[in-house]
Amino acid sequence: MEAKDVRLQGLLQTHGKTIILPYDQGLEHGPRDFFNAPFAEDPMHIIEIAKKAKYNAVVLHVGNAQRYFDRMYGQVPLVLKMNGKTEIPTDAEPLSPVTASIDDALRLSAIAVGYTLYIGSSRQDEDFEQFAAIREEAHRAGLPVIVWSYPRGSDIEGKGGKNSLYAVEYATRTAVELGADMVKVNVPNLKQDPRIPEPYKSYTTDLQEAVKRVVRAACGVPVIFAGGEMMSDEDLLQKARICINAGGSGFIYGRNIWQRPVEKAMEITTQLKQIIREGKAKK
Amino acid sequence: MEAKDVRLQGLLQTHGKTIILPYDQGLEHGPRDFFNAPFAEDPMHIIEIAKKAKYNAVVLHVGNAQRYFDRMYGQVPLVLKMNGKTEIPTDAEPLSPVTASIDDALRLSAIAVGYTLYIGSSRQDEDFEQFAAIREEAHRAGLPVIVWSYPRGSDIEGKGGKNSLYAVEYATRTAVELGADMVKVNVPNLKQDPRIPEPYKSYTTDLQEAVKRVVRAACGVPVIFAGGEMMSDEDLLQKARICINAGGSGFIYGRNIWQRPVEKAMEITTQLKQIIREGKAKK
Amino acid sequence: MEAKDVRLQGLLQTHGKTIILPYDQGLEHGPRDFFNAPFAEDPMHIIEIAKKAKYNAVVLHVGNAQRYFDRMYGQVPLVLKMNGKTEIPTDAEPLSPVTASIDDALRLSAIAVGYTLYIGSSRQDEDFEQFAAIREEAHRAGLPVIVWSYPRGSDIEGKGGKNSLYAVEYATRTAVELGADMVKVNVPNLKQDPRIPEPYKSYTTDLQEAVKRVVRAACGVPVIFAGGEMMSDEDLLQKARICINAGGSGFIYGRNIWQRPVEKAMEITTQLKQIIREGKAKK
Amino acid sequence: MEAKDVRLQGLLQTHGKTIILPYDQGLEHGPRDFFNAPFAEDPMHIIEIAKKAKYNAVVLHVGNAQRYFDRMYGQVPLVLKMNGKTEIPTDAEPLSPVTASIDDALRLSAIAVGYTLYIGSSRQDEDFEQFAAIREEAHRAGLPVIVWSYPRGSDIEGKGGKNSLYAVEYATRTAVELGADMVKVNVPNLKQDPRIPEPYKSYTTDLQEAVKRVVRAACGVPVIFAGGEMMSDEDLLQKARICINAGGSGFIYGRNIWQRPVEKAMEITTQLKQIIREGKAKK
Amino acid sequence: MEAKDVRLQGLLQTHGKTIILPYDQGLEHGPRDFFNAPFAEDPMHIIEIAKKAKYNAVVLHVGNAQRYFDRMYGQVPLVLKMNGKTEIPTDAEPLSPVTASIDDALRLSAIAVGYTLYIGSSRQDEDFEQFAAIREEAHRAGLPVIVWSYPRGSDIEGKGGKNSLYAVEYATRTAVELGADMVKVNVPNLKQDPRIPEPYKSYTTDLQEAVKRVVRAACGVPVIFAGGEMMSDEDLLQKARICINAGGSGFIYGRNIWQRPVEKAMEITTQLKQIIREGKAKK
């Protein structure tokens, strides 16, 4: 087994699935994500949740990864995010620039690296080249690459939006074709839209089946699902259940976890793990 | 004989011609190509066809080439595709960005590499430089380069479209001038168009003669023909016959092969090989 | 302790805080900043103030740093500014290009390097990559990086301007996420503006609390505050007091210091130090 | 004498002048240049003419140079063209991208390299940098550089067009300033045009004198003249006579030579050599 | 003393000032500068003047520097111009691309290198980075850098034009901040313009004082003045006198010198030297 695959297995330690705590929103959305949960502005809050609730990894940008290295090393596995941007410039032609190097990842003992790929952006060509360089260097260094595979930009808007089943399946497949070791996507939105290309435009299905299609588009590469903005416990758990039943490999929920106090975050995590266990039992 | 030419001969093993099974459409067109043939979403379907029908090579992007290496090595020769893109952004000024390296090709034991060149795109200059670097590195590594030579972009639309005889001949010649070892083109479309430059605008001919011209434009470099969207068996075989009779070096048919179940794919492949054999007999 | 952190401590020698004298305005604003204080056109004026008033460092671009090296070495610590621009081109999509190298910084015995990051500019992607390279190289060389973290460009104007609390907090956090060792920002302006994103639009507070929020956004990374254009002593000292009381790590005041004759500059510096001492006493 | 100058002398072997057979039109103009002379589509036609008529060199792009190396080596000197483009994209802001490397030139035993410089294009800045790198590397490798020095793009159109005496003199001088070892230009067109800058606008002269001015603009660097589209023998020989009498260093005629059958090509070449001999006798 | 400073002293050998003969106009303006002085088209004319009138250096682009190396070495010091462009493309967003390397400068035994910096151009960012690389490499090679510091582009036009005192002072200061060892500027034009930024808009002075301000903006770096188009002897000498009296470090007059026959060029040079001597005597 290649070194990168050994490390990837190390991420799949929650009954064979993974739960990852992403904390790159300080850059992606800015401090507004901490406004109503000021405790979450402190990275130690996230590290504490990860430790206590035994998350398989925390995702950080290089600044925090470096500053909190001594409080994570040997206790909380790190996924180093390799690129990122603020939400201030318009999102019409996005490209997520590189903010860290594989040398950073090695120095900080990362278990994997994360990369945001904006599928369908008019700058997709630059993105693919940037990704190819990182993918190759990461694999050479024994690090698996998790791709945040996001349809984005005005062209996908013109084809029905970034969350259509068409868009999410295509994004999943693209990450896999380019060499991702794990793919993070959003749960598709089944709202119909005349701009979605055929045969997807005329296709109707339920969410469980849709998520299955997304998982299948990955040719066996583990697919994990994002959580998005804070929602009710009920909605979150229902969403999680669908993902697991559809064959998803786990969750990468951020705001829905760390916008809660530590105890509350632990509680909901326990419920998420229970869903994974139940999913496993079903098989 | 140079190492790259030895490997190129290794591709021409079907009665001196080649049949190649391309599977880069998951990236180029997305999962819609698998919608009505869901079995084809799994790369193993393609690998199985290639093995059973003895294709001279399968074309993959690096992600699948890496993941299925253990199921192909020593059994199905690999053409590693070096660049690619999704169909989401507009095709007005296309450039196909690099997605893999020659190091990848060597590690994965590729017999050749594939490169998509968009002749006539306003970004042709970047494309030529990108190609020159890969061509040089590939040859140094003993790998032949197959060029997907596609007229594309708004300027060629203004000159009568991407499939005119003018466009296809020019694309073929361009690939050859730049150092391609094998050229993949579309069969030209003989529809007249007042925007096609002279003397091609006033020139009329039949398809067989047109394909001959394309083959001749290659100065002896092997020319292979793409299949495009699924068509009837009759049309496909007729098309294949014309290409072989015109001196083409083989077929690189994807959807027309792998959108069929394995047995059906084997049947049509047998017929394609028969056409090659007959072509050889004629000579 | 890493070499870069040892040097960073060397900057925090004014009762645990820092006072830094920036002199990059000759490039950023041009000679108009010296028009009414012609003595300040001569870098020796700044070096003299720094020596006599015991500033923790002077900030210079490479030209002056090199020319005055023999008059500073061992006497006035240098922060070498790594990028900069003139104010002549429009500021709609700013990027501050690199003007010096880490090799320059080492040769000139800099204690730290300074980098201007234009948060929210449409060229933010280039900026992040440029910064990442410098951050990594600086840290490898044992040099801390001070980020001039400035929201800038038309997109932030459309979100309420570069000095809103939203903008300044986001800029602070961004620098920290990307690996800054110290952050220089402007004191936020609390003027309401309907274009500021929620929840900041509806949020009202006083300046002291606002500055606290900015300091908190830095996750423990020292935040220092810029002075801007010359103002009255009273205003300057009041501003300084707020920054210190809010947990700021010091001042980086330029024009407000060096547009005064040496004696006057020393007097106001004494008062600034007094504010730091008082702030310390309060704790 | 530097290695590059020794090789340059090797090109000037036709009574001290040079006759070069360029065959880069398959890329620059596409197969339409072979339409009425289909035998010329085969590079062997050109190689045969060059051998039989003792051309001082043939100009090829890397693809053909490589494929026909075994039929040229030791018999026909090669000028490897280093850049080129198709005529499909608009010519408003041209840049000729690099298609080969100096390593290619050395491997293929080239006697010189050729480079197309588009003087006055809005992308002239990229062109100059690209040229500088090749010029430096070529000279280090002992290879002289022949510059196809072509005024081109919308700005020169606005100044009276690409073939005015102003434009051609300027192009010649530019190539020389940048380090060309030989300059290829078009014979100027003396048509008056109010948009030509002064003092050229008001200047009238005859063609012989105009060509002399072009030769003089080169500061002693050999200037050779292009032929352009096929013309009558009479016109071609008259043009050749003017160039030689004006001090030109030879001809680089393509279509006017190789669009003829071999015997005809040999005949016209004999006449061209006669013109050179007569020119020499006059001196 | 650093090697670069030793060489810089070698340029200041005319009573402690410098007279430099620039001959980069063949590229910058084209052959029209030689139209009425055809003898000047030959670089030997310039070399002869430099030798006979003992100029401290001649400025050449790499092509001529290389070709005339054997006639200059040990007799006329060379300043190698590192970048340049033609005047054909519009000057709205200028960038002067690199045309030679520091390796060229060393091989050609240059005493210094020259670089054109377009202050205020919208491409100033690229320019600064390009300059930083050359400045660093030149200094490492012991070569001083003379900056042609020219305000240029549409943004400076919108601020009152490229020759205002504001523009010239700013350009001087910018070159110095970025590490120039000597700065070449135009004598400012004192014409008032409402678009000039304050406080310069309201400021009136005489030419001598204006030039003094420019010299002072350089923080002690030698400032030399350009001559521009041919003018009367009287005007030229008057201009020279003002520059010297204002503390300028010499002249870099091209067309005003070499558009004269050698004897006339020697005469005017003698007068210029006399002005320098007088300036020295005054002190």
XYZ file of C-alpha atoms in Angstrom, chain E residues 98-224:
127
model
C 13.976 42.736 -20.720
C 16.237 42.396 -23.760
C 19.505 41.288 -22.147
C 20.810 39.502 -19.093
C 23.364 40.201 -16.417
C 25.397 37.381 -17.969
C 25.418 39.454 -21.166
C 26.606 42.465 -19.189
C 29.432 40.503 -17.600
C 30.495 38.889 -20.852
C 30.568 42.320 -22.495
C 32.483 43.837 -19.582
C 29.867 46.494 -18.853
C 30.691 49.095 -16.216
C 26.982 49.409 -15.343
C 23.555 48.399 -16.569
C 20.649 50.642 -17.543
C 16.971 49.972 -16.839
C 13.882 51.896 -17.936
C 11.239 52.061 -15.203
C 7.820 53.434 -16.155
C 6.626 54.992 -12.912
C 2.860 55.098 -12.625
C 2.073 52.808 -15.541
C -0.764 50.418 -14.838
C 1.837 47.708 -15.397
C 4.100 49.210 -12.755
C 3.681 46.061 -10.678
C 5.282 43.865 -13.317
C 7.949 46.493 -13.829
C 8.886 46.614 -10.142
C 9.276 42.848 -9.975
C 11.282 42.738 -13.159
C 13.486 45.522 -11.833
C 13.936 43.873 -8.434
C 15.307 40.734 -10.060
C 17.749 42.687 -12.206
C 18.806 45.010 -9.409
C 19.574 42.076 -7.154
C 21.451 40.134 -9.801
C 23.385 43.195 -10.960
C 24.514 44.053 -7.459
C 25.564 40.493 -6.837
C 27.648 40.752 -10.008
C 29.194 44.035 -8.845
C 27.347 46.137 -11.420
C 25.630 49.423 -10.541
C 22.156 50.045 -11.997
C 21.255 53.299 -13.710
C 17.498 53.796 -13.801
C 15.841 55.687 -16.645
C 13.052 56.795 -14.308
C 10.163 57.880 -16.487
C 6.641 58.712 -15.320
C 4.454 57.249 -18.011
C 0.983 55.969 -18.853
C -2.571 57.211 -18.737
C -2.738 57.582 -14.964
C 0.104 60.095 -14.819
C -1.411 61.928 -17.784
C -4.510 62.285 -15.628
C -2.350 63.799 -12.897
C -0.841 66.540 -15.025
C 1.556 64.703 -17.295
C 4.876 62.961 -17.236
C 7.118 65.992 -16.902
C 5.504 67.897 -14.029
C 7.674 68.548 -10.996
C 5.353 66.235 -9.062
C 5.927 63.432 -11.560
C 9.677 63.870 -11.871
C 10.284 64.112 -8.129
C 8.135 61.058 -7.536
C 9.933 59.120 -10.258
C 13.306 60.043 -8.809
C 12.322 58.995 -5.335
C 10.811 55.737 -6.565
C 13.992 54.691 -8.328
C 15.962 55.454 -5.190
C 13.584 53.537 -2.902
C 13.867 50.540 -5.203
C 17.668 50.523 -5.149
C 18.932 52.531 -8.132
C 22.599 53.538 -8.016
C 22.117 56.449 -10.414
C 18.915 58.004 -11.717
C 18.288 59.446 -15.162
C 15.338 61.819 -15.400
C 14.043 64.556 -17.625
C 14.295 68.156 -16.547
C 10.815 68.960 -15.199
C 8.435 71.196 -17.098
C 6.951 73.886 -14.846
C 3.780 74.465 -16.829
C 0.845 74.639 -14.436
C -1.939 72.119 -14.749
C -5.054 71.840 -12.572
C -4.754 68.061 -12.599
C -1.429 68.010 -10.748
C -2.009 66.768 -7.160
C -1.599 69.146 -4.257
C 0.596 70.562 -2.820
C 2.416 70.592 -6.180
C -0.527 72.101 -8.057
C -0.344 75.361 -6.105
C 3.423 75.480 -5.932
C 5.359 77.788 -8.224
C 9.100 78.031 -8.488
C 11.860 78.555 -11.051
C 13.603 75.823 -12.997
C 16.822 75.902 -10.982
C 14.946 75.389 -7.737
C 12.773 72.701 -9.312
C 15.826 70.759 -10.436
C 17.284 71.129 -6.966
C 14.132 69.530 -5.542
C 14.548 66.636 -7.944
C 18.171 66.165 -6.914
C 17.159 66.323 -3.267
C 14.451 63.687 -3.784
C 17.239 61.240 -4.586
C 18.627 61.051 -1.011
C 22.173 61.445 -2.281
C 21.949 59.069 -5.216
C 23.517 60.731 -8.275
C 20.903 62.207 -10.630
C 21.722 62.710 -14.300
